[in-house]
Short mmCIF file of C-alpha atoms and ligand atoms in Angstrom, two decimals:
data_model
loop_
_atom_site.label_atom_id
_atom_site.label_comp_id
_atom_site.label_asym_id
_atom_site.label_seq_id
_atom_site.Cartn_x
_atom_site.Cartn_y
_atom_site.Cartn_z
CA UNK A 1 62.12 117.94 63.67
CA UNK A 2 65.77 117.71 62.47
CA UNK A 3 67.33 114.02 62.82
CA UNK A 4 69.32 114.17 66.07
CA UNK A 5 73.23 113.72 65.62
CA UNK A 6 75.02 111.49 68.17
CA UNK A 7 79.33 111.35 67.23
CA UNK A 8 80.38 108.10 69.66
CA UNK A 9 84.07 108.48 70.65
CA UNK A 10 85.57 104.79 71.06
CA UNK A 11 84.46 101.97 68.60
CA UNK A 12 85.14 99.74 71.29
CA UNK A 13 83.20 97.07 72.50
CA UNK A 14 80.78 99.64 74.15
CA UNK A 15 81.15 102.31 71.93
CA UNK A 16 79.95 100.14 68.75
CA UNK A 17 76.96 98.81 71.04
CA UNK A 18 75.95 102.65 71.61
CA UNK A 19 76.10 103.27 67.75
CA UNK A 20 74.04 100.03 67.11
CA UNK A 21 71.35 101.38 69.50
CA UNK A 22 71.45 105.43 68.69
CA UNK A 23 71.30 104.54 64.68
CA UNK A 24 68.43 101.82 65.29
CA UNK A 25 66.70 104.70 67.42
CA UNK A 26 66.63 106.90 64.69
CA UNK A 27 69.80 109.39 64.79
CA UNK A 28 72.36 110.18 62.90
CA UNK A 29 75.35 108.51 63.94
CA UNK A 30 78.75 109.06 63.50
CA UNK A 31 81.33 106.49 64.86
CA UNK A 32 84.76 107.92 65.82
CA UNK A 33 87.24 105.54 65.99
CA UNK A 34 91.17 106.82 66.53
CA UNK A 35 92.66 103.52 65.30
CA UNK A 36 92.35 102.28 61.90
CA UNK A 37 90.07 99.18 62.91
CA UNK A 38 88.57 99.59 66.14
CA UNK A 39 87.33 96.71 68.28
CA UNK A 40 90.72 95.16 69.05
CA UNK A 41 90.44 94.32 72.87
CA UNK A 42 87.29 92.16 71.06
CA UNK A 43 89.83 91.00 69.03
CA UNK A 44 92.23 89.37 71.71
CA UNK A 45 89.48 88.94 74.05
CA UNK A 46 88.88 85.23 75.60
CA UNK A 47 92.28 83.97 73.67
CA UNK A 48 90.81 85.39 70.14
CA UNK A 49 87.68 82.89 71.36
CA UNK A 50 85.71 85.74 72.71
CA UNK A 51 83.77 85.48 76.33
CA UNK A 52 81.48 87.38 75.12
CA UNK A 53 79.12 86.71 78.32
CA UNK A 54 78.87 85.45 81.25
CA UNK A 55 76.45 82.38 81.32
CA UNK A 56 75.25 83.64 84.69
CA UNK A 57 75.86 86.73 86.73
CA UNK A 58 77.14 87.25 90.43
CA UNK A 59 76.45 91.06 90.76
CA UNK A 60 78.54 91.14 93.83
CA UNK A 61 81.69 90.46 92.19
CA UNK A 62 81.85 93.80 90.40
CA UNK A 63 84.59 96.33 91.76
CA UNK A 64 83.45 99.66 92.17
CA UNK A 65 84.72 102.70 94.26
CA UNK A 66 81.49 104.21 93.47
CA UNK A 67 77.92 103.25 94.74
CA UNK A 68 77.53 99.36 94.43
CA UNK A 69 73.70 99.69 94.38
CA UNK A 70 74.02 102.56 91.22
CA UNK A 71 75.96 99.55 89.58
CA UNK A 72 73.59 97.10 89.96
CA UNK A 73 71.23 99.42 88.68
CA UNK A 74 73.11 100.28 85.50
CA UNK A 75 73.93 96.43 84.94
CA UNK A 76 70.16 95.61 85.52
CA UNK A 77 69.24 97.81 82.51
CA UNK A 78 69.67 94.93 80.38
CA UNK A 79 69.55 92.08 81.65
CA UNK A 80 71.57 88.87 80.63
CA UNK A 81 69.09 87.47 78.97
CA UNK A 82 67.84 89.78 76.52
CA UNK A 83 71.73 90.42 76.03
CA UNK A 84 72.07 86.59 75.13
CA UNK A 85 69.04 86.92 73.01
CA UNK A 86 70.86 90.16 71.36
CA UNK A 87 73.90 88.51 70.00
CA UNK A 88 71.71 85.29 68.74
CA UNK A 89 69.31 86.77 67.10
CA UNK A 90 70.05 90.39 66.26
CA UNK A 91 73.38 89.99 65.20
CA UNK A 92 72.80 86.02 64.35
CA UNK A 93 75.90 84.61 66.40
CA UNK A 94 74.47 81.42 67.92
CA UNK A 95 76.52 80.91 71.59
CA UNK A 96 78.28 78.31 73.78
CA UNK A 97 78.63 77.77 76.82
CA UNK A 98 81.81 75.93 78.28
CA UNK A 99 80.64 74.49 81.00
CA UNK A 100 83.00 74.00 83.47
CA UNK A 101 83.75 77.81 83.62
CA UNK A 102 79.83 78.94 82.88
CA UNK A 103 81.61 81.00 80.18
CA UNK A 104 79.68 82.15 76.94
CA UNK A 105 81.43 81.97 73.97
CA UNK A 106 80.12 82.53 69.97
CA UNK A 107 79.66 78.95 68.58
CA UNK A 108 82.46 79.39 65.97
CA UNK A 109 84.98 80.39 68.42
CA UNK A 110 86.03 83.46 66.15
CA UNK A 111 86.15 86.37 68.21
CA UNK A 112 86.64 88.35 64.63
CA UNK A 113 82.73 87.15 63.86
CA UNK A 114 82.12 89.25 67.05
CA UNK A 115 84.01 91.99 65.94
CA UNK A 116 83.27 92.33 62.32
CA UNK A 117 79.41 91.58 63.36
CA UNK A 118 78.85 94.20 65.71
CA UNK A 119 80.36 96.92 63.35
CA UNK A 120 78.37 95.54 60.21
CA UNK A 121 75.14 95.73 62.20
CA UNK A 122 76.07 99.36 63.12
CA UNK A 123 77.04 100.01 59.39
CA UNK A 124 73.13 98.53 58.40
CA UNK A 125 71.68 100.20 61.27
CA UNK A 126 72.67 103.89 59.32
CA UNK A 127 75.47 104.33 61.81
CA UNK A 128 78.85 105.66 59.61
CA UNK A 129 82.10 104.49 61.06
CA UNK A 130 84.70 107.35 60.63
CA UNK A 131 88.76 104.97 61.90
CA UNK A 132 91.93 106.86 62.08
CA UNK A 133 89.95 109.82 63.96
CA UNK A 134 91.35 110.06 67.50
CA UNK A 135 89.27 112.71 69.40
CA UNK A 136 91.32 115.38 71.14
CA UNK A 137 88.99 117.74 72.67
CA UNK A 138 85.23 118.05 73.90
CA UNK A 139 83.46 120.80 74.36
CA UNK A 140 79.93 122.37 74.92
CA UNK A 141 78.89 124.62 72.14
CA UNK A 142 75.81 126.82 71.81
CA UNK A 143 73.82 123.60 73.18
CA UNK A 144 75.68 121.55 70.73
CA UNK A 145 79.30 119.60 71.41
CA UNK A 146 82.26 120.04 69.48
CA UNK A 147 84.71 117.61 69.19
CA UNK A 148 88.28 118.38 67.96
CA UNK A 149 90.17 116.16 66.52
CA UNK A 150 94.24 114.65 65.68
CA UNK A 151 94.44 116.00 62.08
CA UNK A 152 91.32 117.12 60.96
CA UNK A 153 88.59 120.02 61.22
CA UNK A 154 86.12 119.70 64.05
CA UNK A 155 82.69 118.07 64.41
CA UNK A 156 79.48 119.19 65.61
CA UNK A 157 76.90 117.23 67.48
CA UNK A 158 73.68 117.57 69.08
CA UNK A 159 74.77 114.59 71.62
CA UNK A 160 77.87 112.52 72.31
CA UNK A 161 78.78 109.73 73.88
CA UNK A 162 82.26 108.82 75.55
CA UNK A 163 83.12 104.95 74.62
CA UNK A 164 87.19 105.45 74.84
CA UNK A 165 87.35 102.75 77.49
CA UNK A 166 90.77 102.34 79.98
CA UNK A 167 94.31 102.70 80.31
CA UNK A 168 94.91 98.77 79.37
CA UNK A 169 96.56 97.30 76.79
CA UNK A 170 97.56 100.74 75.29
CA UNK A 171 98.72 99.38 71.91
CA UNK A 172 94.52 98.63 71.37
CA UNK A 173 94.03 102.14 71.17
CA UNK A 174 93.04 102.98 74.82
CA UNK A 175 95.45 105.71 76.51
CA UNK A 176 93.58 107.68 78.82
CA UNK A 177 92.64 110.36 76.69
CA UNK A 178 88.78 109.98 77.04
CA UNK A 179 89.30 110.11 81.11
CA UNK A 180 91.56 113.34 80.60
CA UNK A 181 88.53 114.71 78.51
CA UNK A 182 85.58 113.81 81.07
CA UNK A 183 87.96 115.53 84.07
CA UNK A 184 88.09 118.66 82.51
CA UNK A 185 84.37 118.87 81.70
CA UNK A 186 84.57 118.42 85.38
CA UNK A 187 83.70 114.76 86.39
CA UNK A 188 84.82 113.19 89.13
CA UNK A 189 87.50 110.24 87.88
CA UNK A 190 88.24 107.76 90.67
CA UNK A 191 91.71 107.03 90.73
CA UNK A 192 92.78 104.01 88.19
CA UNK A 193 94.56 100.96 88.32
CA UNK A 194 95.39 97.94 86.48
CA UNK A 195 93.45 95.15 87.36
CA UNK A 196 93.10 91.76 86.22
CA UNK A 197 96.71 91.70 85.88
CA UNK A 198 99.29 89.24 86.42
CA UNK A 199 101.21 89.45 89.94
CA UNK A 200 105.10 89.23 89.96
CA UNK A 201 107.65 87.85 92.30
CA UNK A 202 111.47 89.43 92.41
CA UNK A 203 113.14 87.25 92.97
CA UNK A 204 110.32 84.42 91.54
CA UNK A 205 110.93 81.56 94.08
CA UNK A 206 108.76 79.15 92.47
CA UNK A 207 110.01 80.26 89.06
CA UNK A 208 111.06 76.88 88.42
CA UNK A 209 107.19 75.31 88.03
CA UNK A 210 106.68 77.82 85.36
CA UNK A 211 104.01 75.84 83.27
CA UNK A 212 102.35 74.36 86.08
CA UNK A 213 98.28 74.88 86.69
CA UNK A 214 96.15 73.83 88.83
CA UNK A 215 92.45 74.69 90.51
CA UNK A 216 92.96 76.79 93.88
CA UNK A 217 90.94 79.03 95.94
CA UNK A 218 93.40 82.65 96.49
CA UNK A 219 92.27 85.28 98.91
CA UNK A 220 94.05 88.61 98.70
CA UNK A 221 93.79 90.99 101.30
CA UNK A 222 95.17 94.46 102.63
CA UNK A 223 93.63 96.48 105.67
CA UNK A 224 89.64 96.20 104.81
CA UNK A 225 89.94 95.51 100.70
CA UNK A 226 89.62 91.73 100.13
CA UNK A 227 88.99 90.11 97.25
CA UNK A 228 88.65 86.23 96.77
CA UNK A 229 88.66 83.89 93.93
CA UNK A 230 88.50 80.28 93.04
CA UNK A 231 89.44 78.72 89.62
CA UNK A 232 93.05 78.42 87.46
CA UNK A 233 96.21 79.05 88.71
CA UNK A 234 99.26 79.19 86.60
CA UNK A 235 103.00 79.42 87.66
CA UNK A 236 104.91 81.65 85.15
CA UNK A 237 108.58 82.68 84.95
CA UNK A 238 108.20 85.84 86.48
CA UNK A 239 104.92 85.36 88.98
CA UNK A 240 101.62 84.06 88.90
CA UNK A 241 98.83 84.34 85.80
CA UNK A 242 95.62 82.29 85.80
CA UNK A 243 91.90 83.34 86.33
CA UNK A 244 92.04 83.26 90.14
CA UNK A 245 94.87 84.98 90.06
CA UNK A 246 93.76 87.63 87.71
CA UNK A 247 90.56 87.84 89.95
CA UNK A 248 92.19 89.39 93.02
CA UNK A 249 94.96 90.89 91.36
CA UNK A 250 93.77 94.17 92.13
CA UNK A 251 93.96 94.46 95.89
CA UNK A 252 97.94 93.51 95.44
CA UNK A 253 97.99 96.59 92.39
CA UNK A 254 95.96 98.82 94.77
CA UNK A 255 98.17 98.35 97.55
CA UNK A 256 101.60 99.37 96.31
CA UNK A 257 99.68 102.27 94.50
CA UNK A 258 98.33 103.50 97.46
CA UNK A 259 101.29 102.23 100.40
CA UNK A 260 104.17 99.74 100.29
CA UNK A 261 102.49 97.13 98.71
CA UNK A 262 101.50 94.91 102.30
CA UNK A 263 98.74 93.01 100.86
CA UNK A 264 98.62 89.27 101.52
CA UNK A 265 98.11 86.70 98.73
CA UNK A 266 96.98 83.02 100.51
CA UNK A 267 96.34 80.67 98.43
CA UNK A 268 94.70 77.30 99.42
CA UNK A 269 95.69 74.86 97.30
CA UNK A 270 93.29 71.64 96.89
CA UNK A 271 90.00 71.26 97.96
CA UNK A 272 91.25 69.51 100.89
CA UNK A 273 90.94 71.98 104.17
CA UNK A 274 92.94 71.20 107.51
CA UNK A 275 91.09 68.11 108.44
CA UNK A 276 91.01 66.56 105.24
CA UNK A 277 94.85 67.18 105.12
CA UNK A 278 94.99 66.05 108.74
CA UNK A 279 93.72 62.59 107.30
CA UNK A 280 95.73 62.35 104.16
CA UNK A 281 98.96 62.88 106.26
CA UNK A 282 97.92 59.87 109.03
CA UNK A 283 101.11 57.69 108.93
CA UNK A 284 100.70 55.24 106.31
CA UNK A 285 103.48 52.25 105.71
CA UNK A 286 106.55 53.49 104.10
CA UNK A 287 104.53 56.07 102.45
CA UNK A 288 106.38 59.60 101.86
CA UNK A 289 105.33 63.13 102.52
CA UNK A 290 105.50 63.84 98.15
CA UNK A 291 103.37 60.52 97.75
CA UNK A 292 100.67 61.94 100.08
CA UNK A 293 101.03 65.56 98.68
CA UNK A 294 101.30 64.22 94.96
CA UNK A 295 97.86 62.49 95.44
CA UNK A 296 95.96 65.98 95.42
CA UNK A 297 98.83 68.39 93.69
CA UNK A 298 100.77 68.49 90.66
CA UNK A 299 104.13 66.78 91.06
CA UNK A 300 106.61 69.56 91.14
CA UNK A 301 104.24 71.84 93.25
CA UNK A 302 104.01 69.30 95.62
CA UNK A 303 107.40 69.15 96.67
CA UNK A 304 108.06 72.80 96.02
CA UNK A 305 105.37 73.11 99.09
CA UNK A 306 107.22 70.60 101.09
CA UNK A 307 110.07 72.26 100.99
CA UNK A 308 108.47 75.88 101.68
CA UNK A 309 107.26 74.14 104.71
CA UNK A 310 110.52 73.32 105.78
CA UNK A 311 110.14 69.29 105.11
CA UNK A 312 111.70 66.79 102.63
CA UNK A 313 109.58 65.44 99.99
CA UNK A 314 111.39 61.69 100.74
CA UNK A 315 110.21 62.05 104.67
CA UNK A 316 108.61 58.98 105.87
CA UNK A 317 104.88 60.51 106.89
CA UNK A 318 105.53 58.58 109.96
CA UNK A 319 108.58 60.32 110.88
CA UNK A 320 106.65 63.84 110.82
CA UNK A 321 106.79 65.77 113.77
CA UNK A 322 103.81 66.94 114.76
CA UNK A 323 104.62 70.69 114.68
CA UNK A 324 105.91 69.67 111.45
CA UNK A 325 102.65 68.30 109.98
CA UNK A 326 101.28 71.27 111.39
CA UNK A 327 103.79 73.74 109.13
CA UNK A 328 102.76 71.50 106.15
CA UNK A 329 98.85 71.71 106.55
CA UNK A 330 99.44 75.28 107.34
CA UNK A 331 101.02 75.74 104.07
CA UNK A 332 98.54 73.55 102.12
CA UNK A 333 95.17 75.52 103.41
CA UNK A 334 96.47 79.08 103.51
CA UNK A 335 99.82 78.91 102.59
CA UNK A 336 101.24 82.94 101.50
CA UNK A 337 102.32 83.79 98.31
CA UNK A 338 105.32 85.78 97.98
CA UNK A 339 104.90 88.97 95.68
CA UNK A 340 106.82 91.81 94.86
CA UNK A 341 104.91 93.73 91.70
CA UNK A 342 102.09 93.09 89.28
CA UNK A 343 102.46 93.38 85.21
CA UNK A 344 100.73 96.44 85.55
CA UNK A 345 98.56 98.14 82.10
CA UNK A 346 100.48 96.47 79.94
CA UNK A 347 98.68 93.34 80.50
CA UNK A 348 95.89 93.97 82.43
CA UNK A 349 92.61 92.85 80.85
CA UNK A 350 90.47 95.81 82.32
CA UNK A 351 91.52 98.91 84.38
CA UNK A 352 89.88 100.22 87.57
CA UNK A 353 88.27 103.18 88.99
CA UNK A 354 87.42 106.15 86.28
CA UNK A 355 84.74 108.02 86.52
CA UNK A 356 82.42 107.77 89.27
CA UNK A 357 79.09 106.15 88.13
CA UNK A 358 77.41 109.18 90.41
CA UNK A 359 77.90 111.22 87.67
CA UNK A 360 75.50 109.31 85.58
CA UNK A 361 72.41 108.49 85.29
CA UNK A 362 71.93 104.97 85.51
CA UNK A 363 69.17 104.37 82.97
CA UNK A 364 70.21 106.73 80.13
CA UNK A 365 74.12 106.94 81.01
CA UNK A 366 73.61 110.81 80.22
CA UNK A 367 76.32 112.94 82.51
CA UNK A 368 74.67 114.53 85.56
CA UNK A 369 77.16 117.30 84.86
CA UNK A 370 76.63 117.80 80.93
CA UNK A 371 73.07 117.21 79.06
CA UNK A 372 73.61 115.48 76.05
CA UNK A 373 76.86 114.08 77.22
CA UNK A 374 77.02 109.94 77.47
CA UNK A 375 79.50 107.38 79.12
CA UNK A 376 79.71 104.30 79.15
CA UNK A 377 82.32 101.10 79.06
CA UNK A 378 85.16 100.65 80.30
CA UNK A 379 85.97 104.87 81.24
CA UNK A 380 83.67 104.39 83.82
CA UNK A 381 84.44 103.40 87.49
CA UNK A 382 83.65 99.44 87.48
CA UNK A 383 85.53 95.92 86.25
CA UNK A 384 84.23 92.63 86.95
CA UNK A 385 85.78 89.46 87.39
CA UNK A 386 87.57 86.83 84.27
CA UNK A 387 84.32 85.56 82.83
CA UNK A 388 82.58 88.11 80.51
CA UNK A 389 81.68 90.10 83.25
CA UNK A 390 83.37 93.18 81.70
CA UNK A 391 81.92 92.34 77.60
CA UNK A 392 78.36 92.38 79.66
CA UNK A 393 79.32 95.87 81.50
CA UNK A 394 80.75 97.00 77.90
CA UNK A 395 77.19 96.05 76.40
CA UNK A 396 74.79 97.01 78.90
CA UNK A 397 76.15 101.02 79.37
CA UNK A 398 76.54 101.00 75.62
CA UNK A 399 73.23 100.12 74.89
CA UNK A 400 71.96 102.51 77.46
CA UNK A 401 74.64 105.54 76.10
CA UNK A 402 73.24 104.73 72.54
CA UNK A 403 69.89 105.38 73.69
CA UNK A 404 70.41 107.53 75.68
CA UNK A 405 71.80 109.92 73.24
CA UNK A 406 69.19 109.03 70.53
CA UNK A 407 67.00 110.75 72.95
CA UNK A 408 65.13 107.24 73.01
CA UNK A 409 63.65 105.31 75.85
CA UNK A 410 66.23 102.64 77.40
C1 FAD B 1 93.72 90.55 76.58
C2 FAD B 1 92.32 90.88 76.99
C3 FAD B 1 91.35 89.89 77.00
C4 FAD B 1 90.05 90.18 77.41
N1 FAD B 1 89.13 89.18 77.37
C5 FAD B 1 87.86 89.45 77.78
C6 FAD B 1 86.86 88.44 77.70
O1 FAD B 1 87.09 87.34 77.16
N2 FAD B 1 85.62 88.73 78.20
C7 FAD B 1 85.33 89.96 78.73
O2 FAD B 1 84.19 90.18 79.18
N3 FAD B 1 86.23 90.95 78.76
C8 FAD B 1 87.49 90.72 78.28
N4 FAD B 1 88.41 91.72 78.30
C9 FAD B 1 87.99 93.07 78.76
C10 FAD B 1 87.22 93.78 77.64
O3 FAD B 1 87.95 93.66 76.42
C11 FAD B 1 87.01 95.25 77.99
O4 FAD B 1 86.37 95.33 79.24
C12 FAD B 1 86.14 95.95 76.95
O5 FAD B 1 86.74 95.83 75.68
C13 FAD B 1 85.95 97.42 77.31
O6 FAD B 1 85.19 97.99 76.28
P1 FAD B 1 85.24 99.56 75.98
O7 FAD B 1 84.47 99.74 74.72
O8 FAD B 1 84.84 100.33 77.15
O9 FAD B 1 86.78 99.89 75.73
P2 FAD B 1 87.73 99.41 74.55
O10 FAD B 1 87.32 98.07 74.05
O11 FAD B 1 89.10 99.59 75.05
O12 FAD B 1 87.45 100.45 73.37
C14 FAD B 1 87.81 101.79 73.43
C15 FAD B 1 87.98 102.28 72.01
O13 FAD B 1 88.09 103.70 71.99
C16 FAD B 1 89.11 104.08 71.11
N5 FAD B 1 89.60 105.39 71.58
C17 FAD B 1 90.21 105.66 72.75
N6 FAD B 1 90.46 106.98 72.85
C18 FAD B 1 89.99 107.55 71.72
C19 FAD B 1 89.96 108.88 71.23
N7 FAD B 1 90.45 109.90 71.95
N8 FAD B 1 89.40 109.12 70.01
C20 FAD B 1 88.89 108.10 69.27
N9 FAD B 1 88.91 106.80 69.68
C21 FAD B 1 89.45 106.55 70.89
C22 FAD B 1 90.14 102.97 71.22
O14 FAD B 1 90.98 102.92 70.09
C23 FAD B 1 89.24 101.73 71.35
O15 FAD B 1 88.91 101.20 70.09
C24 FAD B 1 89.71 91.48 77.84
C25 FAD B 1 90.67 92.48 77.80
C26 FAD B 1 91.96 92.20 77.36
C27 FAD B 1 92.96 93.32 77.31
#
């Protein structure tokens, strides 16, 4: 039998995990890439660290417009561990984890050994990498696909496999283009939006404790979409940035897409719930409302709440009124977060919806619209939560695509 060729669109993080698998499986494989490098989200993932994985997985926290049971499905083709076990010992990058965010990281830190690793192994594997080719068309041919491309003649191949990824961060190669392609082969492509994004105040009332972090618990919520988070928060000049943040950041994109932008950001802001502010705020001496807030929250913060709630930081505690204490606590536990906008694609570490996972099947990512067609990444309708829940999406369809289109066994 003639080898099997598989052309992978995208040398992404997904689409170089697809090549790794189709060339170990056996085909021919040609890696399209329409930068000059490829891999650059890898590049500037995790702060050029690279959270490669997370060190455990909460399936629940994925986002998906499609069937959350096909997801978990698709995820649970490979599983963490022999993921983990992929990246130490197949591609020989020993990882970390930090552990007080259960984040996985590669032991030297280098996001670049990620990079330059994965494509190398692809290279040895027999896959050929083929940069500066940006695919522009993709079409069924005699039981074949064609691809065109920017520039140059047109490819043939027995199977193909869609790794182009979002609409984020445009300047690392991703515009859209892949999504425009699987829509006219007729796929269904949820709407997108920018998600893990910062969120943006006009005008920024807190603007002033730009710089300041802290740990909070944020709930975001509009109509029946909710999402919640707990971890970093970060004041910036022009909003709010921060895992948490990030984590929720969707139902606030999602709403102004979709209405007048009405959802509700609360944010409680220490571990310390009504009661346990009820105590802290008992009358004590000469003590002050900032010396009772500045036990828990960062200086500035803490009076910036105070004041939101309508009280002077210098107030005696023992002068508080009650319905006063009350506006404080109220603050403190679920106090609102004025927004206006989000920083939309252009910083938005993953972009949701794209196409529905229905149209795959979960174990071999293979289009239930096209034989011989493959998707997988980031052009597919799920994100997951700051944490390498989107690298272990990334790996997981790739590996599956790969195989998929090798005409191997996942
Ligand atoms: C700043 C930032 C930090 C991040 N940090 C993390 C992190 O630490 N951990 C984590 O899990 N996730 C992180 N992410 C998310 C993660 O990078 C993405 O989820 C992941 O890269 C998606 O992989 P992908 O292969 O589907 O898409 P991409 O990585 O975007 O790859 C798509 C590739 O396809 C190419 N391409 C597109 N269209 C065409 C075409 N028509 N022809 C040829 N080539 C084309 C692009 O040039 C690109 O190389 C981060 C994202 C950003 C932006």
């Amino acid at each position: 039998m003639p080898t099997r060729r598989v052309a992978v669109i995208g040398a992404g993080a997904a689409g170089t995990m697809a090549a790794i698998f189709a060339a170990t499986a056996g085909a021919e494989t040609l890696l399209l890439e329409g930068t000059r490098d490829g891999g650059r989200k890898i590049l500037i993932s995790g702060g050029g660290r690279c959270n490669i994985l997370p060190a455990r997985v909460d399936e629940a926290r994925f986002v998906t417009d499609s069937s959350p049971h096909t997801l978990r499905n698709i995820l649970r083709s490979w599983p963490l561990a022999e993921q983990i076990a992929f990246f130490e010992h197949e591609l020989g990058l020993p990882l970390v984890e930090e552990a007080d965010t259960a984040k996985l990281f590669p032991a030297s830190q280098r996001a670049r050994d990620v990079r330059d690793g994965l494509l190398t192994l692809a290279a040895r594997r027999g896959a050929r990498f083929l940069p500066g080719a940006r695919v522009t068309g993709l079409a069924p041919d005699a039981g074949r696909w064609r691809l065109e491309r920017e520039g140059a003649g047109p490819l043939e191949a027995d199977a193909v496999v869609v790794a182009t990824g979002g609409l984020s961060v445009p300047t690392t190669g991703s515009d859209g283009r892949g999504l425009a392609i699987l829509a006219a082969l007729g796929h269904t492509i949820h709407p997108t939006y920018a998600a893990l994004t910062p969120v943006t105040a006009d005008p920024a009332p807190y603007a002033a404790l730009a710089g300041v972090s802290l740990s909070v618990s944020i709930t975001a919520r509009d109509g029946g979409r909710t999402a919640s988070a707990r971890g970093g928060f970060l004041f910036t000049h022009r909003g709010y940035s921060g895992p948490a943040v990030l984590d929720v950041s969707h139902v606030a994109v999602r709403s102004r897409a979709q209405g007048n932008g009405s959802a509700r950001l609360r944010v409680q802001w220490t571990d310390l719930g009504a009661a346990g502010w009820e105590r802290a705020l008992l009358p004590a001496g000469t003590r002050t409302v900032s010396g009772a807030l500045r036990q828990a929250l960062p200086e500035r913060l803490a009076d910036a709440l105070a004041r939101a709630a309508g009280v002077a930081p210098t107030r005696a505690l023992a002068q508080l009124r009650r319905s006063e204490r009350r506006g404080l606590i109220d603050i403190l536990v679920r106090g609102e977060l004025p927004w206006t906008g989000d920083e939309g694609y252009r910083k938005a570490e993953v972009t949701g919806g794209g196409m529905s996972l229905a149209d795959v099947h979960p174990r071999t990512m293979e289009s239930r619209r096209h034989g011989g067609l493959f998707v997988c990444g980031e052009a597919l309708d799920a994100f997951g939560p700051i944490g390498g829940y989107n690298f272990l999406w990334a790996w997981a369809t790739g590996r599956g695509a790969g195989l998929g289109g090798a005409g191997g066994r996942p």
